[in-house]
Amino acid sequence: MRPRVLVLNGPNLNMLGSREPALYGTDTLADIESACRAHARTLGLALECAQANGEGDLVTCVHQAHGRVDGLIVNAGAYSHTSIALVDALALVDRPIIEVHLSNIFRREPFRHHSYVSTIARGVICGLGSHGYLLALDALAKLMPRPCDEGTGHGEF
Ligand code: DQA
């Protein structure tokens, strides 16, 4: 059984490609997801992708992943900066979570400098555009225990 990863994207990320390309690049979400699928194959990972615009829908996606996935990649969009509900859901997963932002949130408006998701993420990648998702997959491939490993569900570099 290959370790299973969920790539979860939040509000407005379904509009990538036409959404502020100077900030977020020209790749669509479908482009990003297919690059993730190809990279996951080379790493021997099974991949699922989900996107939702609603806060409650994202919470439900996390609940459905709970107990089923071995690691998560999350770009919660604007909810990164506002949603305690989402971070509470992510906290119950107890699997490595990598937070990704396409843009460098620290070079932007002050209200983007704090992320609730960062408080529970194992690592954070921001400012590297869509390549950040592939780097997050590399990190998870090292952090997730293989099915034959024992332990807590967390590996080390
Ligand atoms: C984002 C950064 C957030 O501040 C913003 O609300 C987004 C996208 C990023 O990927 O750079 O929707 O998460």
PDB file of N, CA, C and O in Angstrom, residues 73-116:
ATOM      1  N   ILE A  73      -1.280  18.228   2.304  1.00  0.00           N
ATOM      2  CA  ILE A  73      -0.746  19.498   1.823  1.00  0.00           C
ATOM      3  C   ILE A  73      -1.930  20.447   1.769  1.00  0.00           C
ATOM      4  O   ILE A  73      -2.952  20.128   1.160  1.00  0.00           O
ATOM      5  N   VAL A  74      -1.815  21.582   2.451  1.00  0.00           N
ATOM      6  CA  VAL A  74      -2.963  22.486   2.576  1.00  0.00           C
ATOM      7  C   VAL A  74      -2.586  23.896   2.149  1.00  0.00           C
ATOM      8  O   VAL A  74      -1.642  24.488   2.705  1.00  0.00           O
ATOM      9  N   ASN A  75      -3.309  24.410   1.167  1.00  0.00           N
ATOM     10  CA  ASN A  75      -3.300  25.851   0.905  1.00  0.00           C
ATOM     11  C   ASN A  75      -4.722  26.320   1.189  1.00  0.00           C
ATOM     12  O   ASN A  75      -5.619  26.140   0.357  1.00  0.00           O
ATOM     13  N   ALA A  76      -4.912  26.879   2.367  1.00  0.00           N
ATOM     14  CA  ALA A  76      -6.266  27.255   2.794  1.00  0.00           C
ATOM     15  C   ALA A  76      -6.646  28.646   2.297  1.00  0.00           C
ATOM     16  O   ALA A  76      -7.692  29.166   2.702  1.00  0.00           O
ATOM     17  N   GLY A  77      -5.822  29.258   1.427  1.00  0.00           N
ATOM     18  CA  GLY A  77      -6.156  30.582   0.918  1.00  0.00           C
ATOM     19  C   GLY A  77      -6.392  31.548   2.076  1.00  0.00           C
ATOM     20  O   GLY A  77      -5.707  31.503   3.100  1.00  0.00           O
ATOM     21  N   ALA A  78      -7.404  32.394   1.926  1.00  0.00           N
ATOM     22  CA  ALA A  78      -7.667  33.419   2.943  1.00  0.00           C
ATOM     23  C   ALA A  78      -8.053  32.814   4.295  1.00  0.00           C
ATOM     24  O   ALA A  78      -7.844  33.450   5.332  1.00  0.00           O
ATOM     25  N   TYR A  79      -8.593  31.588   4.300  1.00  0.00           N
ATOM     26  CA  TYR A  79      -8.951  30.974   5.586  1.00  0.00           C
ATOM     27  C   TYR A  79      -7.726  30.663   6.441  1.00  0.00           C
ATOM     28  O   TYR A  79      -7.854  30.460   7.648  1.00  0.00           O
ATOM     29  N   SER A  80      -6.541  30.620   5.809  1.00  0.00           N
ATOM     30  CA  SER A  80      -5.310  30.444   6.604  1.00  0.00           C
ATOM     31  C   SER A  80      -5.229  31.522   7.675  1.00  0.00           C
ATOM     32  O   SER A  80      -4.747  31.275   8.779  1.00  0.00           O
ATOM     33  N   HIS A  81      -5.691  32.722   7.305  1.00  0.00           N
ATOM     34  CA  HIS A  81      -5.517  33.892   8.174  1.00  0.00           C
ATOM     35  C   HIS A  81      -6.686  34.089   9.129  1.00  0.00           C
ATOM     36  O   HIS A  81      -6.643  34.977   9.988  1.00  0.00           O
ATOM     37  N   THR A  82      -7.750  33.307   8.974  1.00  0.00           N
ATOM     38  CA  THR A  82      -8.968  33.598   9.748  1.00  0.00           C
ATOM     39  C   THR A  82      -9.599  32.398  10.448  1.00  0.00           C
ATOM     40  O   THR A  82     -10.360  32.585  11.394  1.00  0.00           O
ATOM     41  N   SER A  83      -9.328  31.174   9.985  1.00  0.00           N
ATOM     42  CA  SER A  83     -10.219  30.082  10.389  1.00  0.00           C
ATOM     43  C   SER A  83      -9.695  29.217  11.533  1.00  0.00           C
ATOM     44  O   SER A  83      -8.826  28.349  11.341  1.00  0.00           O
ATOM     45  N   ILE A  84     -10.264  29.436  12.702  1.00  0.00           N
ATOM     46  CA  ILE A  84      -9.967  28.557  13.839  1.00  0.00           C
ATOM     47  C   ILE A  84     -10.641  27.202  13.611  1.00  0.00           C
ATOM     48  O   ILE A  84     -10.100  26.155  13.973  1.00  0.00           O
ATOM     49  N   ALA A  85     -11.816  27.212  12.987  1.00  0.00           N
ATOM     50  CA  ALA A  85     -12.526  25.945  12.729  1.00  0.00           C
ATOM     51  C   ALA A  85     -11.677  25.013  11.870  1.00  0.00           C
ATOM     52  O   ALA A  85     -11.581  23.805  12.140  1.00  0.00           O
ATOM     53  N   LEU A  86     -11.034  25.565  10.859  1.00  0.00           N
ATOM     54  CA  LEU A  86     -10.227  24.712   9.976  1.00  0.00           C
ATOM     55  C   LEU A  86      -8.991  24.194  10.702  1.00  0.00           C
ATOM     56  O   LEU A  86      -8.635  23.023  10.583  1.00  0.00           O
ATOM     57  N   VAL A  87      -8.374  25.045  11.488  1.00  0.00           N
ATOM     58  CA  VAL A  87      -7.172  24.587  12.193  1.00  0.00           C
ATOM     59  C   VAL A  87      -7.537  23.556  13.254  1.00  0.00           C
ATOM     60  O   VAL A  87      -6.791  22.591  13.486  1.00  0.00           O
ATOM     61  N   ASP A  88      -8.701  23.686  13.871  1.00  0.00           N
ATOM     62  CA  ASP A  88      -9.160  22.659  14.827  1.00  0.00           C
ATOM     63  C   ASP A  88      -9.340  21.315  14.121  1.00  0.00           C
ATOM     64  O   ASP A  88      -8.969  20.265  14.655  1.00  0.00           O
ATOM     65  N   ALA A  89      -9.907  21.355  12.927  1.00  0.00           N
ATOM     66  CA  ALA A  89     -10.094  20.109  12.163  1.00  0.00           C
ATOM     67  C   ALA A  89      -8.740  19.506  11.800  1.00  0.00           C
ATOM     68  O   ALA A  89      -8.514  18.298  11.952  1.00  0.00           O
ATOM     69  N   LEU A  90      -7.815  20.356  11.333  1.00  0.00           N
ATOM     70  CA  LEU A  90      -6.496  19.846  10.937  1.00  0.00           C
ATOM     71  C   LEU A  90      -5.750  19.262  12.134  1.00  0.00           C
ATOM     72  O   LEU A  90      -5.023  18.271  12.002  1.00  0.00           O
ATOM     73  N   ALA A  91      -5.968  19.857  13.302  1.00  0.00           N
ATOM     74  CA  ALA A  91      -5.247  19.399  14.501  1.00  0.00           C
ATOM     75  C   ALA A  91      -5.637  17.972  14.870  1.00  0.00           C
ATOM     76  O   ALA A  91      -4.853  17.248  15.477  1.00  0.00           O
ATOM     77  N   LEU A  92      -6.843  17.556  14.519  1.00  0.00           N
ATOM     78  CA  LEU A  92      -7.257  16.212  14.923  1.00  0.00           C
ATOM     79  C   LEU A  92      -6.708  15.133  13.996  1.00  0.00           C
ATOM     80  O   LEU A  92      -6.778  13.940  14.301  1.00  0.00           O
ATOM     81  N   VAL A  93      -6.122  15.533  12.877  1.00  0.00           N
ATOM     82  CA  VAL A  93      -5.664  14.542  11.896  1.00  0.00           C
ATOM     83  C   VAL A  93      -4.439  13.760  12.388  1.00  0.00           C
ATOM     84  O   VAL A  93      -4.282  12.586  12.090  1.00  0.00           O
ATOM     85  N   ASP A  94      -3.549  14.408  13.126  1.00  0.00           N
ATOM     86  CA  ASP A  94      -2.359  13.756  13.663  1.00  0.00           C
ATOM     87  C   ASP A  94      -1.524  13.034  12.592  1.00  0.00           C
ATOM     88  O   ASP A  94      -1.112  11.894  12.761  1.00  0.00           O
ATOM     89  N   ARG A  95      -1.362  13.704  11.496  1.00  0.00           N
ATOM     90  CA  ARG A  95      -0.471  13.244  10.434  1.00  0.00           C
ATOM     91  C   ARG A  95       0.299  14.476   9.956  1.00  0.00           C
ATOM     92  O   ARG A  95      -0.173  15.595  10.140  1.00  0.00           O
ATOM     93  N   PRO A  96       1.468  14.305   9.339  1.00  0.00           N
ATOM     94  CA  PRO A  96       2.212  15.500   8.923  1.00  0.00           C
ATOM     95  C   PRO A  96       1.428  16.349   7.912  1.00  0.00           C
ATOM     96  O   PRO A  96       0.855  15.818   6.961  1.00  0.00           O
ATOM     97  N   ILE A  97       1.430  17.646   8.186  1.00  0.00           N
ATOM     98  CA  ILE A  97       0.722  18.615   7.331  1.00  0.00           C
ATOM     99  C   ILE A  97       1.747  19.644   6.857  1.00  0.00           C
ATOM    100  O   ILE A  97       2.485  20.202   7.676  1.00  0.00           O
ATOM    101  N   ILE A  98       1.792  19.866   5.566  1.00  0.00           N
ATOM    102  CA  ILE A  98       2.641  20.924   5.008  1.00  0.00           C
ATOM    103  C   ILE A  98       1.717  22.009   4.467  1.00  0.00           C
ATOM    104  O   ILE A  98       0.828  21.737   3.652  1.00  0.00           O
ATOM    105  N   GLU A  99       1.941  23.224   4.943  1.00  0.00           N
ATOM    106  CA  GLU A  99       1.172  24.382   4.474  1.00  0.00           C
ATOM    107  C   GLU A  99       1.889  24.993   3.274  1.00  0.00           C
ATOM    108  O   GLU A  99       3.109  25.170   3.313  1.00  0.00           O
ATOM    109  N   VAL A 100       1.122  25.276   2.240  1.00  0.00           N
ATOM    110  CA  VAL A 100       1.702  25.879   1.029  1.00  0.00           C
ATOM    111  C   VAL A 100       0.961  27.164   0.705  1.00  0.00           C
ATOM    112  O   VAL A 100      -0.271  27.231   0.831  1.00  0.00           O
ATOM    113  N   HIS A 101       1.706  28.180   0.324  1.00  0.00           N
ATOM    114  CA  HIS A 101       1.133  29.378  -0.303  1.00  0.00           C
ATOM    115  C   HIS A 101       1.920  29.656  -1.570  1.00  0.00           C
ATOM    116  O   HIS A 101       3.160  29.598  -1.560  1.00  0.00           O
ATOM    117  N   LEU A 102       1.213  29.982  -2.624  1.00  0.00           N
ATOM    118  CA  LEU A 102       1.881  30.309  -3.880  1.00  0.00           C
ATOM    119  C   LEU A 102       2.704  31.580  -3.743  1.00  0.00           C
ATOM    120  O   LEU A 102       3.845  31.656  -4.203  1.00  0.00           O
ATOM    121  N   SER A 103       2.108  32.581  -3.107  1.00  0.00           N
ATOM    122  CA  SER A 103       2.786  33.870  -2.939  1.00  0.00           C
ATOM    123  C   SER A 103       3.546  33.881  -1.612  1.00  0.00           C
ATOM    124  O   SER A 103       3.268  33.074  -0.716  1.00  0.00           O
ATOM    125  N   ASN A 104       4.491  34.810  -1.523  1.00  0.00           N
ATOM    126  CA  ASN A 104       5.198  34.991  -0.249  1.00  0.00           C
ATOM    127  C   ASN A 104       4.336  35.901   0.626  1.00  0.00           C
ATOM    128  O   ASN A 104       4.353  37.123   0.481  1.00  0.00           O
ATOM    129  N   ILE A 105       3.583  35.274   1.532  1.00  0.00           N
ATOM    130  CA  ILE A 105       2.607  36.037   2.328  1.00  0.00           C
ATOM    131  C   ILE A 105       3.288  37.084   3.206  1.00  0.00           C
ATOM    132  O   ILE A 105       2.651  38.058   3.602  1.00  0.00           O
ATOM    133  N   PHE A 106       4.575  36.921   3.461  1.00  0.00           N
ATOM    134  CA  PHE A 106       5.295  37.883   4.329  1.00  0.00           C
ATOM    135  C   PHE A 106       5.746  39.129   3.570  1.00  0.00           C
ATOM    136  O   PHE A 106       6.167  40.104   4.184  1.00  0.00           O
ATOM    137  N   ARG A 107       5.654  39.100   2.256  1.00  0.00           N
ATOM    138  CA  ARG A 107       5.951  40.297   1.451  1.00  0.00           C
ATOM    139  C   ARG A 107       4.679  41.052   1.112  1.00  0.00           C
ATOM    140  O   ARG A 107       4.705  41.984   0.327  1.00  0.00           O
ATOM    141  N   ARG A 108       3.565  40.609   1.680  1.00  0.00           N
ATOM    142  CA  ARG A 108       2.272  41.187   1.311  1.00  0.00           C
ATOM    143  C   ARG A 108       1.671  41.946   2.493  1.00  0.00           C
ATOM    144  O   ARG A 108       2.372  42.289   3.437  1.00  0.00           O
ATOM    145  N   GLU A 109       0.379  42.191   2.463  1.00  0.00           N
ATOM    146  CA  GLU A 109      -0.281  42.995   3.496  1.00  0.00           C
ATOM    147  C   GLU A 109      -0.104  42.332   4.868  1.00  0.00           C
ATOM    148  O   GLU A 109      -0.113  41.108   4.976  1.00  0.00           O
ATOM    149  N   PRO A 110      -0.011  43.157   5.914  1.00  0.00           N
ATOM    150  CA  PRO A 110       0.192  42.611   7.259  1.00  0.00           C
ATOM    151  C   PRO A 110      -0.866  41.569   7.661  1.00  0.00           C
ATOM    152  O   PRO A 110      -0.545  40.627   8.382  1.00  0.00           O
ATOM    153  N   PHE A 111      -2.118  41.712   7.184  1.00  0.00           N
ATOM    154  CA  PHE A 111      -3.130  40.741   7.607  1.00  0.00           C
ATOM    155  C   PHE A 111      -2.857  39.338   7.060  1.00  0.00           C
ATOM    156  O   PHE A 111      -3.460  38.368   7.521  1.00  0.00           O
ATOM    157  N   ARG A 112      -1.926  39.228   6.111  1.00  0.00           N
ATOM    158  CA  ARG A 112      -1.573  37.894   5.605  1.00  0.00           C
ATOM    159  C   ARG A 112      -0.379  37.295   6.340  1.00  0.00           C
ATOM    160  O   ARG A 112       0.043  36.176   6.059  1.00  0.00           O
ATOM    161  N   HIS A 113       0.209  38.043   7.266  1.00  0.00           N
ATOM    162  CA  HIS A 113       1.449  37.568   7.897  1.00  0.00           C
ATOM    163  C   HIS A 113       1.198  36.509   8.962  1.00  0.00           C
ATOM    164  O   HIS A 113       2.118  35.798   9.349  1.00  0.00           O
ATOM    165  N   HIS A 114      -0.037  36.444   9.464  1.00  0.00           N
ATOM    166  CA  HIS A 114      -0.352  35.403  10.445  1.00  0.00           C
ATOM    167  C   HIS A 114      -1.195  34.329   9.790  1.00  0.00           C
ATOM    168  O   HIS A 114      -2.155  34.619   9.085  1.00  0.00           O
ATOM    169  N   SER A 115      -0.812  33.071  10.040  1.00  0.00           N
ATOM    170  CA  SER A 115      -1.615  31.951   9.540  1.00  0.00           C
ATOM    171  C   SER A 115      -1.933  31.010  10.697  1.00  0.00           C
ATOM    172  O   SER A 115      -1.019  30.524  11.374  1.00  0.00           O
ATOM    173  N   TYR A 116      -3.211  30.750  10.906  1.00  0.00           N
ATOM    174  CA  TYR A 116      -3.600  29.748  11.911  1.00  0.00           C
ATOM    175  C   TYR A 116      -3.078  28.367  11.516  1.00  0.00           C
ATOM    176  O   TYR A 116      -2.678  27.573  12.372  1.00  0.00           O
TER     177      TYR A 116
END
